[in-house]
Coordinates of C-alpha atoms and ligand atoms in Angstrom, one line a residue:
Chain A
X212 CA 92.1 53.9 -28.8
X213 CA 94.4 56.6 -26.8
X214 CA 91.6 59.3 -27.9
X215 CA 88.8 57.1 -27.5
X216 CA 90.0 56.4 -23.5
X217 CA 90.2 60.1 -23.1
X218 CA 86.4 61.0 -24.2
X219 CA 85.8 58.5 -22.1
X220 CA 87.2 59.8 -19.0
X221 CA 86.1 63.2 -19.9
X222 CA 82.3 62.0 -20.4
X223 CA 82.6 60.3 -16.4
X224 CA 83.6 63.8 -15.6
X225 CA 80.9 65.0 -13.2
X226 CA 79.1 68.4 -14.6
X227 CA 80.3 71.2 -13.5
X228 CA 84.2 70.2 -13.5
X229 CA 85.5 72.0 -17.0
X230 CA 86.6 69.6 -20.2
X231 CA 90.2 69.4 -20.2
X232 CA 92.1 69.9 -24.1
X233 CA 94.8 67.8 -22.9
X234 CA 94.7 64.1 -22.9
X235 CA 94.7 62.8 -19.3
X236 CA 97.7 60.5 -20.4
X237 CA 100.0 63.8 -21.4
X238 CA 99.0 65.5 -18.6
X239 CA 99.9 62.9 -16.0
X240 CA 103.2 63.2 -17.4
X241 CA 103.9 66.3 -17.8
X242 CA 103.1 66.8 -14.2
X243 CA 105.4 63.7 -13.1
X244 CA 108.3 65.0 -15.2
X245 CA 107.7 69.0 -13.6
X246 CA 108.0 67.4 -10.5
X247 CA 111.3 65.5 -11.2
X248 CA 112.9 68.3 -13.0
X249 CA 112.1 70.9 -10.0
X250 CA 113.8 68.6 -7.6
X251 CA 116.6 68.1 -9.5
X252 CA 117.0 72.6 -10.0
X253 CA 116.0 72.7 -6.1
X254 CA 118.3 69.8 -5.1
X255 CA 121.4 71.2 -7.1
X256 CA 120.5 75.2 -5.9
X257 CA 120.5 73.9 -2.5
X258 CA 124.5 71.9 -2.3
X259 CA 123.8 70.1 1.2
X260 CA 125.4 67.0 2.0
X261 CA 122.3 65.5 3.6
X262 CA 119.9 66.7 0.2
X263 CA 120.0 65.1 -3.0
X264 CA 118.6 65.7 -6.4
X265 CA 117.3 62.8 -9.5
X266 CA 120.4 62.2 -11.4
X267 CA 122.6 62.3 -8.0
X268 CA 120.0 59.1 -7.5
X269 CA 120.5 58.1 -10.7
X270 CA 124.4 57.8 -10.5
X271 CA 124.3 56.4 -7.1
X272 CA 121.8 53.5 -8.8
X273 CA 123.8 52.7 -11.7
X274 CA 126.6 52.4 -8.7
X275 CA 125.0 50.3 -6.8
X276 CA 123.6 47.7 -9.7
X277 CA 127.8 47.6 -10.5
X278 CA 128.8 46.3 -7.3
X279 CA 125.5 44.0 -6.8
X280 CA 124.6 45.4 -3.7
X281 CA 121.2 46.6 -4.9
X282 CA 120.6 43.1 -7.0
X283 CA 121.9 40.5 -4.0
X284 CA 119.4 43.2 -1.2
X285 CA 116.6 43.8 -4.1
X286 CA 116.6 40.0 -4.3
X287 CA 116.7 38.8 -0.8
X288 CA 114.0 41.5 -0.5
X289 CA 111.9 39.8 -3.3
X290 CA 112.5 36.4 -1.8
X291 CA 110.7 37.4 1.5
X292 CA 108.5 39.5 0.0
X293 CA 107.1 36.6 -2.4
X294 CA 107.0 33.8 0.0
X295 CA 105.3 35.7 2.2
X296 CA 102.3 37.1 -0.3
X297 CA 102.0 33.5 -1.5
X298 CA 101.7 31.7 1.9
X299 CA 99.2 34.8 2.7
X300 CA 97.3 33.5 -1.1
X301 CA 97.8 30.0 0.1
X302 CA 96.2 30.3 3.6
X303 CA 94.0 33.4 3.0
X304 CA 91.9 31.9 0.1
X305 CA 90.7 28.4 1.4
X306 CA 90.1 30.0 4.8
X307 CA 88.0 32.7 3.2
X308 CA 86.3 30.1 1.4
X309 CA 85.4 27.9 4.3
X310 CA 84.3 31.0 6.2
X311 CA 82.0 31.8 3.5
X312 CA 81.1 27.9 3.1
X313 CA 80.5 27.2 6.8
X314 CA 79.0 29.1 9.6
X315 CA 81.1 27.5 12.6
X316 CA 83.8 28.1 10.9
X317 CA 82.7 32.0 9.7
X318 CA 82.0 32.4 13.9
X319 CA 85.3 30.8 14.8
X320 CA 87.5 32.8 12.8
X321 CA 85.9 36.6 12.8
X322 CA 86.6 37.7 16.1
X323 CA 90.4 37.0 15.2
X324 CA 90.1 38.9 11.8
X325 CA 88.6 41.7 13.4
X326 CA 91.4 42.0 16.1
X327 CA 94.2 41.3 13.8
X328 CA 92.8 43.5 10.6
X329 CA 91.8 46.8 12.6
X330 CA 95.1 46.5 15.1
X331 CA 98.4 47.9 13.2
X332 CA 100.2 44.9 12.6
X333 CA 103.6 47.2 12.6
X334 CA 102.7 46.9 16.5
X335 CA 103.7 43.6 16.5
X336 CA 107.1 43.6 14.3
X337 CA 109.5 43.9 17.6
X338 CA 108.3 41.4 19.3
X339 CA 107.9 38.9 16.2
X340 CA 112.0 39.3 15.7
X341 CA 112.3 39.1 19.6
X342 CA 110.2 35.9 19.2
X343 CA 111.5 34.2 15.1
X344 CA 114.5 35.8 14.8
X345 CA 117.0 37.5 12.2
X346 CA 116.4 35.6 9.2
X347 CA 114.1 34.9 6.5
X348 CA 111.9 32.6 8.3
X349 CA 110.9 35.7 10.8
X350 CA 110.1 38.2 7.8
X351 CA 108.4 36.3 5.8
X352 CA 106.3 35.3 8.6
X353 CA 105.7 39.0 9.1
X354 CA 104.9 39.8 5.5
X355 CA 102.3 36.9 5.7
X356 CA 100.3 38.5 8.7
X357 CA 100.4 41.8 6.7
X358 CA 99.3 40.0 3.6
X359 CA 96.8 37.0 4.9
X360 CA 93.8 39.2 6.5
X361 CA 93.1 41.4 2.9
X362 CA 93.2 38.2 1.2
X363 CA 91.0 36.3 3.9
X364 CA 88.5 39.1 4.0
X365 CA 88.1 39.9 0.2
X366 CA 87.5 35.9 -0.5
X367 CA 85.2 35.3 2.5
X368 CA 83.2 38.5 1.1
X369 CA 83.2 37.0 -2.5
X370 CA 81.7 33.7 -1.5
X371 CA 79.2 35.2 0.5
X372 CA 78.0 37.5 -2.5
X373 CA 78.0 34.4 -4.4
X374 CA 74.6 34.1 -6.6
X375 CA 72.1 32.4 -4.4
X376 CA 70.5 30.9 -8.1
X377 CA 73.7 29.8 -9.0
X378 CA 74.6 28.0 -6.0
X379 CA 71.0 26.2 -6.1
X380 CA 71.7 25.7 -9.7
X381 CA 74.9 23.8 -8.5
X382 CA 72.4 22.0 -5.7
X383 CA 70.4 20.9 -8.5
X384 CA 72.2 19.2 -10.9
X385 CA 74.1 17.3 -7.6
X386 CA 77.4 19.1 -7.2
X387 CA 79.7 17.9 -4.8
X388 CA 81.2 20.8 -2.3
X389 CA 84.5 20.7 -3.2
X390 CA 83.2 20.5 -7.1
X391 CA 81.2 23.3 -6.2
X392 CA 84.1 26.1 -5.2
X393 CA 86.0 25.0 -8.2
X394 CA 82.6 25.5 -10.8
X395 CA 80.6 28.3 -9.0
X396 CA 82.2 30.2 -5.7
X397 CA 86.2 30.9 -6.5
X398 CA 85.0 32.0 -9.8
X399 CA 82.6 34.3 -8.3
X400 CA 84.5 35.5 -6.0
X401 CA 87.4 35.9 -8.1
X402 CA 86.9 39.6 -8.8
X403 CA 86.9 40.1 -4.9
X404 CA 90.2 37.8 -4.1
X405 CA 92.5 39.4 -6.9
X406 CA 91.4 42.9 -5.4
X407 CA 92.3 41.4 -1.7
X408 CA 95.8 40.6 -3.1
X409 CA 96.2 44.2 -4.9
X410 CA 95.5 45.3 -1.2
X411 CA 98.2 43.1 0.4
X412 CA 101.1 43.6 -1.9
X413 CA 101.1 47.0 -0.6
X414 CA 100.4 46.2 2.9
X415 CA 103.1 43.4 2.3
X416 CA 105.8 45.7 1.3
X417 CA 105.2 47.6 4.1
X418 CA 106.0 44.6 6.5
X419 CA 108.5 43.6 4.4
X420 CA 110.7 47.1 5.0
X421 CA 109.8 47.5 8.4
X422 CA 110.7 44.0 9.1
X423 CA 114.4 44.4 7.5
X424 CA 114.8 47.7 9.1
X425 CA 114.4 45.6 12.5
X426 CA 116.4 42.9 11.3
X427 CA 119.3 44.5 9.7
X428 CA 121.1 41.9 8.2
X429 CA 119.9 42.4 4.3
X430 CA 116.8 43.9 2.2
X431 CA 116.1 47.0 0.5
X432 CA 114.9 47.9 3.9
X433 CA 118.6 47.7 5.4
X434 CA 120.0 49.5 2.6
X435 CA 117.6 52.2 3.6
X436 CA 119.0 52.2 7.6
X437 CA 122.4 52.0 6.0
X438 CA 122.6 54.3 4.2
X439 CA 120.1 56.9 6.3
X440 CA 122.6 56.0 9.3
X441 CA 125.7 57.4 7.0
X442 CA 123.8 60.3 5.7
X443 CA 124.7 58.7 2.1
X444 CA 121.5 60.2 0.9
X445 CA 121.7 60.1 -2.6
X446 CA 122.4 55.8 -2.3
X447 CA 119.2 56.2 0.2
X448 CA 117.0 57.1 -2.3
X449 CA 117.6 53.8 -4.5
X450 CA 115.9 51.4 -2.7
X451 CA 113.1 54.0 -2.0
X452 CA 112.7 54.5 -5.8
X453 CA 112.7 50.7 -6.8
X454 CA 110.3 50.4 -3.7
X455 CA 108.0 52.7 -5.5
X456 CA 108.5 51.1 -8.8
X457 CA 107.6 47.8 -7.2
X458 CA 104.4 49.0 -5.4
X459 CA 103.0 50.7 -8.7
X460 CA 104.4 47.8 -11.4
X461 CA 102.7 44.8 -8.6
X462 CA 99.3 47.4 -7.9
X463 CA 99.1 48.3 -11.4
X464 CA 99.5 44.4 -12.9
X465 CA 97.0 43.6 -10.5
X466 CA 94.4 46.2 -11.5
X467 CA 94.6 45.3 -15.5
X468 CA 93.8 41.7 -13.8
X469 CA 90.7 42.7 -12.0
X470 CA 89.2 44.3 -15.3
X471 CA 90.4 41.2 -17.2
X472 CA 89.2 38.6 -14.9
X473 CA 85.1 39.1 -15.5
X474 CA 84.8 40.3 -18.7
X475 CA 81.1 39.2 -18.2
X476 CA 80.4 42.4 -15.8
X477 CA 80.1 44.5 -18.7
X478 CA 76.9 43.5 -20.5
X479 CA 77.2 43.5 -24.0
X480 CA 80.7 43.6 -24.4
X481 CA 82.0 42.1 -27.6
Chain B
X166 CA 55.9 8.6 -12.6
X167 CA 56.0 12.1 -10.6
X168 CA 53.6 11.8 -7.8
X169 CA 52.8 14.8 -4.9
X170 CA 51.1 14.0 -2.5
X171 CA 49.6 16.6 -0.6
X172 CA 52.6 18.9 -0.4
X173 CA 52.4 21.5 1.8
X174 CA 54.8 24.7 2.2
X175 CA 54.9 27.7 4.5
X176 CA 57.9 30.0 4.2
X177 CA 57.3 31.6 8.1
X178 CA 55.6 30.8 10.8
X179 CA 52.3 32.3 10.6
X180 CA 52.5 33.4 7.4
X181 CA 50.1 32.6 4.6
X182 CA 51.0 29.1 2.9
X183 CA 52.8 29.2 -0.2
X184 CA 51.5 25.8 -0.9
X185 CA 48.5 23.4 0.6
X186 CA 47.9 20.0 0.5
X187 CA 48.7 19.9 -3.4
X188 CA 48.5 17.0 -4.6
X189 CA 49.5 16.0 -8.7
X190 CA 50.2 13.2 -10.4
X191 CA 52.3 13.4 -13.8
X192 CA 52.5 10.4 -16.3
X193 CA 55.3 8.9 -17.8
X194 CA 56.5 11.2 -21.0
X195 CA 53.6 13.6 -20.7
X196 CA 54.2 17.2 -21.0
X197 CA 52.1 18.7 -18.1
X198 CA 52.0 22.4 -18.0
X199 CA 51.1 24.2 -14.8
X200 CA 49.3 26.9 -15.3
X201 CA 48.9 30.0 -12.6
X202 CA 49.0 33.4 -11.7
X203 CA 52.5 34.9 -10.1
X204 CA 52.7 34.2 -6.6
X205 CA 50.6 31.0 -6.4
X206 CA 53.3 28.8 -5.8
X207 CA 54.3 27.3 -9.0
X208 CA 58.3 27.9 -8.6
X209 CA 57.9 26.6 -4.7
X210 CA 56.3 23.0 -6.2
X211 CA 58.8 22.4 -8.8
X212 CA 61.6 23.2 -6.0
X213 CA 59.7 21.0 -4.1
X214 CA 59.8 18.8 -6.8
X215 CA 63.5 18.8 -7.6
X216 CA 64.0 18.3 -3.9
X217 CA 65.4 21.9 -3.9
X218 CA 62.7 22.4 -0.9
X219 CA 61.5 19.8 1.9
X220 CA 57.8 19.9 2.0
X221 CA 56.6 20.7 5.4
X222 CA 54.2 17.8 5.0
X223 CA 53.1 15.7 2.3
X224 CA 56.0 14.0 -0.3
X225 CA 57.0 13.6 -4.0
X226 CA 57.5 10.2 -4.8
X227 CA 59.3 10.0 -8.4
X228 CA 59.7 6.5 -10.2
X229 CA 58.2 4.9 -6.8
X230 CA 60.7 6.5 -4.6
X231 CA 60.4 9.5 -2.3
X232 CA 62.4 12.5 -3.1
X233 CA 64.4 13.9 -0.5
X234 CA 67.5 15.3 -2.2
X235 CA 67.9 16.9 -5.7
X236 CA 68.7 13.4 -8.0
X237 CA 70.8 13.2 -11.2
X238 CA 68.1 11.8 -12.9
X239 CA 65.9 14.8 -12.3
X240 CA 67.2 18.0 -14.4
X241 CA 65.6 21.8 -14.1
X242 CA 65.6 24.4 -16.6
X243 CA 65.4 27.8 -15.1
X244 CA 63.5 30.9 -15.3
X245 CA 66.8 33.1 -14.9
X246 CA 68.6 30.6 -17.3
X247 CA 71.1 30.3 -14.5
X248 CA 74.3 29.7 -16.3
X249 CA 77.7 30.2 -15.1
X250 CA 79.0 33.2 -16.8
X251 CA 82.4 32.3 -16.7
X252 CA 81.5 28.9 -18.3
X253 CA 81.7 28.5 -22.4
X254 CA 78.5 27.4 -23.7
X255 CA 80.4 23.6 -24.2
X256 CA 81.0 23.8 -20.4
X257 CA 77.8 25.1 -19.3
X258 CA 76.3 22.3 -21.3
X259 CA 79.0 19.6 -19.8
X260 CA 78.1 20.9 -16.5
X261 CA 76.0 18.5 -15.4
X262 CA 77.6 15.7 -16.8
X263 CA 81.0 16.8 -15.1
X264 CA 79.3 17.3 -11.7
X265 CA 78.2 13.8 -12.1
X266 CA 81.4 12.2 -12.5
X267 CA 80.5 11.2 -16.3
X268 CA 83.7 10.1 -17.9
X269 CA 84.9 12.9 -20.4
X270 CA 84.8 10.4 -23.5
X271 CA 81.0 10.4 -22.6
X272 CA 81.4 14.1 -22.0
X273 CA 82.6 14.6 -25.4
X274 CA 80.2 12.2 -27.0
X275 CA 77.0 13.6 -25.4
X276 CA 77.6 17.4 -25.2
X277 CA 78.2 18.5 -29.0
X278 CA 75.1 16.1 -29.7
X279 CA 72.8 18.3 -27.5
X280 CA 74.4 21.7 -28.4
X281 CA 72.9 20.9 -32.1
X282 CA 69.7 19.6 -30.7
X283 CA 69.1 23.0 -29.3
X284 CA 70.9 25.0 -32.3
X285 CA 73.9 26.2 -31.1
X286 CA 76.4 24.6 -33.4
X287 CA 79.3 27.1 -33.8
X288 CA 78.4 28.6 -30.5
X289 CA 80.8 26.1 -28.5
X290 CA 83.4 28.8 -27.4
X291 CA 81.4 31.4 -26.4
X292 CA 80.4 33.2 -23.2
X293 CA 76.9 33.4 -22.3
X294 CA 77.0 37.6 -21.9
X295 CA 77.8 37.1 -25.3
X296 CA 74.5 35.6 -26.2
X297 CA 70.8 36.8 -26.5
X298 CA 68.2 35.9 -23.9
X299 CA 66.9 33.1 -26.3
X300 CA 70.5 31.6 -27.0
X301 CA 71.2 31.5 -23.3
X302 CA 68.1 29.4 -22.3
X303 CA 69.1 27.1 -25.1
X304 CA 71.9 26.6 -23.4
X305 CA 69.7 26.2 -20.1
X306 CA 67.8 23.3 -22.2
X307 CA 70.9 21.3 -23.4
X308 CA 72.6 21.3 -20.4
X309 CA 69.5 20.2 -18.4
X310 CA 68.7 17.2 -21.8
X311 CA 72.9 16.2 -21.3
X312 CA 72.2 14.8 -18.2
X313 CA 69.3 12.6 -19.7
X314 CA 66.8 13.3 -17.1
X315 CA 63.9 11.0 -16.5
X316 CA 62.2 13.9 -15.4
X317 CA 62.2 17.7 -16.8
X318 CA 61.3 20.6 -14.8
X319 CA 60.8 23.5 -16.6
X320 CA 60.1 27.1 -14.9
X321 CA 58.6 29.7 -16.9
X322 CA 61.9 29.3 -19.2
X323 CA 60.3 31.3 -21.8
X324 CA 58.9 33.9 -19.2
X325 CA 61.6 36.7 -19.9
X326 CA 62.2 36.2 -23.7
X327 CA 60.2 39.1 -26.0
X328 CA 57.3 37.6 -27.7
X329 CA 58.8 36.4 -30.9
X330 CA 61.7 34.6 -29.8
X331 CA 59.2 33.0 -27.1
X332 CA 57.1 31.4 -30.5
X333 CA 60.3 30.2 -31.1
X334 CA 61.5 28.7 -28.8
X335 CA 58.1 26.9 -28.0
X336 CA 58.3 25.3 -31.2
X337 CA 62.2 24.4 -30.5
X338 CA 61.0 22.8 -27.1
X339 CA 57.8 20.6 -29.0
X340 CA 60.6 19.3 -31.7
X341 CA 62.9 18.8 -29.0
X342 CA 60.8 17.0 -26.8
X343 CA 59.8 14.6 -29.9
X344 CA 62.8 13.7 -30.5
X345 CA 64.1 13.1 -26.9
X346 CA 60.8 12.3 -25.0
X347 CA 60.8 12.9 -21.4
X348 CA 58.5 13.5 -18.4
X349 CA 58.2 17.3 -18.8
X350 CA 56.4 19.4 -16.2
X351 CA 56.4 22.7 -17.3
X352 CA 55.5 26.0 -15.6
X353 CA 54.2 29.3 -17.3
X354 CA 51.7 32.1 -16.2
X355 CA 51.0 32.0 -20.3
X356 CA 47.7 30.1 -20.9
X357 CA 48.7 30.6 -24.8
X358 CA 52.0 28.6 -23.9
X359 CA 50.2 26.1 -21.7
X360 CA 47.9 25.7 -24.5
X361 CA 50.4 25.1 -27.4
X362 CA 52.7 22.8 -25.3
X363 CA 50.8 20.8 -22.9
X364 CA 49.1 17.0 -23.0
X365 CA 47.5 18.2 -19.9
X366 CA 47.0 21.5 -17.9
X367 CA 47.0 21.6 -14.0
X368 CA 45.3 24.8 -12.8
X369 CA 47.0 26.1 -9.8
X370 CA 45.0 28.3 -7.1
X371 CA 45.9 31.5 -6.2
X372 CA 47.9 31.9 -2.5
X373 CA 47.7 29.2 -0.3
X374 CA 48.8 27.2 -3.9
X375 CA 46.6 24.1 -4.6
X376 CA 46.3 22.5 -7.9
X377 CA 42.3 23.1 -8.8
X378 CA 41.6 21.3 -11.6
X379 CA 43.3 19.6 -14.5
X380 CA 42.7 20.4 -17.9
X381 CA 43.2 17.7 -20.7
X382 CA 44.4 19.5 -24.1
X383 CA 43.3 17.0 -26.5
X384 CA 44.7 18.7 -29.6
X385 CA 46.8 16.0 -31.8
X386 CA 50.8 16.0 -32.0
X387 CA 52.5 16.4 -33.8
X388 CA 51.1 20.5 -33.5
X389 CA 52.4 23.6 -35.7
X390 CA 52.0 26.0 -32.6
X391 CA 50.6 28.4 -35.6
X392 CA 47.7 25.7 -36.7
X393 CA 46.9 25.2 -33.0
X394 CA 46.2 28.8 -32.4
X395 CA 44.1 28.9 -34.8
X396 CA 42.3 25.7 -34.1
X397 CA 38.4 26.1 -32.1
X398 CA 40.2 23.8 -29.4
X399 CA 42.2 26.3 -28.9
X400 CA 39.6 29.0 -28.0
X401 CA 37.5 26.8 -26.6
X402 CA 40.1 25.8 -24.2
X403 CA 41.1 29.4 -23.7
X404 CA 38.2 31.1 -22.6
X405 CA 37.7 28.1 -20.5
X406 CA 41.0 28.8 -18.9
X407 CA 40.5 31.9 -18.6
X408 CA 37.1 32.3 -16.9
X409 CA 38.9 29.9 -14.5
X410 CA 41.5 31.8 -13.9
X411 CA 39.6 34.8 -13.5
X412 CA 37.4 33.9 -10.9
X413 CA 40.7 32.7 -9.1
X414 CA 42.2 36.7 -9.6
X415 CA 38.6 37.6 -8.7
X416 CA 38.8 35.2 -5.6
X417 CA 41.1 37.8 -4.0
X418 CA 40.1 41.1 -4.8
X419 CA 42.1 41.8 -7.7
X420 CA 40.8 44.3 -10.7
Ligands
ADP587 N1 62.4 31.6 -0.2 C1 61.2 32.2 0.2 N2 61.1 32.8 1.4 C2 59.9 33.4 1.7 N3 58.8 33.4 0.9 C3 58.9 32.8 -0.3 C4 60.1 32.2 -0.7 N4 59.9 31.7 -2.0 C5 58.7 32.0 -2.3 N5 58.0 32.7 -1.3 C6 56.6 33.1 -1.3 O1 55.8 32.0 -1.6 C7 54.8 32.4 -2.6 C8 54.9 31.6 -3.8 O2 56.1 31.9 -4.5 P1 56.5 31.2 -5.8 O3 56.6 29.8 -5.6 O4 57.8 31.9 -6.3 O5 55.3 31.6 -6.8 P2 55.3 31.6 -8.4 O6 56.5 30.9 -8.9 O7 54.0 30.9 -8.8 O8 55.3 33.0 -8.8 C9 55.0 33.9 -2.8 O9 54.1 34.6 -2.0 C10 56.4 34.2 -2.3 O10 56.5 35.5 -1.8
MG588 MG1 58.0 31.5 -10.2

């Protein structure tokens, strides 16, 4: 299976770009584990207070899982971080649908997705706080505008590539609309809305952070301030690091769901 | 029971017609085939028809009653099969049922009877990407029979099946249809298919689309679609097709 993946890849390769002997899997992590070991060397060689090395990181995590901080921050974190993604999923999808469904709607709603999507939403962070506040309520509210306009964009695009047969197919046989999204268009456009959500989880985490940096009460994004402030570098780097396991474990779960979702792309598959 | 009345269609504004003042009349549980080259129209009419399409003049009146809407009691089978892929072959074949608002102890009654009428026992779970051309249209067939349609509209269903399975499934349709008799209008470019199938063929006219001239078959069911072929109705009635459907290619310049 491992070896089969590997021709594979190695077949895509465009001409011209030499056969590798290694599987792509080994080399991947060989070239992560290089990386980690030379940091730890350089980090140790150098001896600064304000540089740290992996297992410096390491110590400081195991630390920081004894007292709870990380789990009560890494939770309040999540809490924000979820609510907001599923409020984005919860608004983002039926409003994509209608805009796809319904052409007042489509014209009524585009020029705001246009200014709010191409803008960098991190503009706004300052003033939401000013505006919501400290607390949950204000974060998760900024997580959702990271989140809403990937989701809203990559369902309105699905419907629209609907099948026109299909939809006529639907006509035909007397669907009602609402039977309709349920039967033919979510489906369709499923593909399309569970890539829009692999776009805002990372966009979300980014809100999320720079909303608890602003905020300062709690978060993984407070334990980074904190800890940046007090030059406690080695503690720093533990959010960071479970940052960066989230955003790969939440992109990469999402990506074996886009290639699950419509098996029926690939022709002939058994 | 399916009546057009000069039915007219123009896709743009100055354009040439896709349809003129055609006008048709199909009887109750006849199989009329209509017979033309690509382009004349034929998959506009039965749009028309199903009330896919308003007319731009002219109407369909089905059962007495002017068609303005797609019906429940008028089903279509199409050319591109036109199944959900992420459907089962059970819920493809439910579809229509479900979309009508059938109650699923009917639902369960109805659907498994019609996936054996069209031989897909054992099929039930499956996807249709995991199915060959022939299987999928099968599935077309019993989900457009589930509804028990007072009215069958076929479109070249057979049109993109390789020869063989197309025998076969022209057989399928003629045991089928004897066994659940229905007003079946059915559209093919194949004058061998209209031939084999049809009480009665409607020559359709080459761009604007009219229906010329009806044909009646006059070859006794039940028929072996084999026996047929070889019957001298059935050359007879081809080369009559055929010089009239050459003069119509003729007509408009064609080799
Ligand atoms: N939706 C449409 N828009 C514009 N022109 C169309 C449309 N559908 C069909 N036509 C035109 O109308 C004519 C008849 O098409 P069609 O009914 O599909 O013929 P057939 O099914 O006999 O091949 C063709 O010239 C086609 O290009
Ligand atoms: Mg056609």
């Amino acid at each position: 299976m491992n070896a089969l993946a590997a021709r594979q890849t190695r077949r895509a390769r465009p001409t011209g770009a030499p056969a590798s002997a290694f599987p792509a899997r080994m080399v991947r992590l060989v070239s992560l584990g290089a990386g980690v070991v030379a940091w730890e060397v350089y980090g140790r060689a150098v001896h600064s207070p304000i540089f740290t090395y992996p297992s410096a990181v390491a110590a400081a995590g195991v630390d920081l899982v004894r007292t709870g901080e990380l789990p009560s921050y890494l939770g309040s974190s999540l809490v924000v971080f979820s609510l907001g993604l599923l409020l984005a999923v919860a608004v983002g999808i039926p409003l994509g649908v209608l805009m796809g469904r319904r052409a007042m709607v489509e014209h009524a709603i585009d020029p705001w997705v246009n200014v709010f999507y191409a803008m960098p939403m991190v503009a706004l962070i300052p003033v939401l706080v000013m505006w919501l506040g400290f607390q949950t309520k204000a974060k998760v509210i900024i997580v959702f505008l990271f989140c809403v306009f990937p989701v809203l964009i990559n369902t309105y695009q699905g419907v629209r590539s609907t099948d026109a047969r299909l939809l006529e197919v639907a006509r035909s046989f007397c669907s009602p609309e609402g039977r309709l999204w349920r039967d033919v268009v979510l489906p369709s456009a499923a593909p399309f809305i569970v890539a829009g959500v692999r776009l805002a989880l990372g966009r979300g985490l980014v809100g999320m952070v720079v909303s608890e940096f602003y905020t300062t009460i709690t978060g993984l994004g407070y334990m980074i301030v904190q800890y940046a402030n007090t030059f406690r570098t080695d503690r720093l780097f533990v959010p960071i690091v479970v940052l960066m396991i989230m955003g790969v474990g939440l992109t990469g779960l999402l990506r074996s769901l886009e290639r699950r979702i419509a098996p029926w792309h690939v022709p002939g598959q058994e | 029971m399916v009546v057009v009345d000069g039915v007219a269609k123009r896709f743009r504004q100055g354009a040439t017609a896709a349809l003129e003042t055609c006008s048709l009349e199909v009887r109750a549980r006849e199989l009329l085939c209509i017979l033309g080259p690509s382009g004349s129209g034929k998959t506009t009419l039965l749009r028309i028809i199903d009330g896919l399409l308003r007319p731009d003049s002219g109407r369909v009146l089905i059962g007495g009653t002017e068609v303005t809407a797609p019906r429940p009691d008028v089903a279509m089978v199409f050319q591109h099969f036109g199944l959900l892929p992420w459907k089962t072959v059970y819920d493809n074949v439910a579809y229509g049922l479900r979309v009508q608002g059938r109650p699923e102890p009917e639902v369960r009654r109805v659907v498994p009877r019609y996936i054996e009428a069209v031989g897909l026992t054992g099929f039930e779970a499956s996807y249709p990407y995991q199915l060959s051309g022939g299987m999928q249209q099968r599935v077309g067939l019993a989900r457009a029979l589930a509804v028990d349609p007072a009215v069958l509209l076929m479109d070249e269903p057979f049109g993109s099946l390789d020869a063989q399975t197309r025998e076969l499934m022209q057989e399928e349709l003629l045991r089928i249809w004897r066994s659940h008799p229905k007003t079946l209008v059915f559209v093919t470019h194949s004058i061998d298919e209209a031939i084999v199938l049809g009480d009665r063929i409607a020559l359709m006219t080459h761009r604007p689309g009219r229906i010329r001239e009806i044909v009646d078959v006059d070859i006794a069911r039940p028929r072996d679609p084999e026996a047929v072929r070889l019957s001298p109705r059935y050359l007879e009635l081809r080369s009559y097709v055929w010089q009239r459907l050459r003069s119509e290619v003729g007509a408009r310049g064609a080799p």
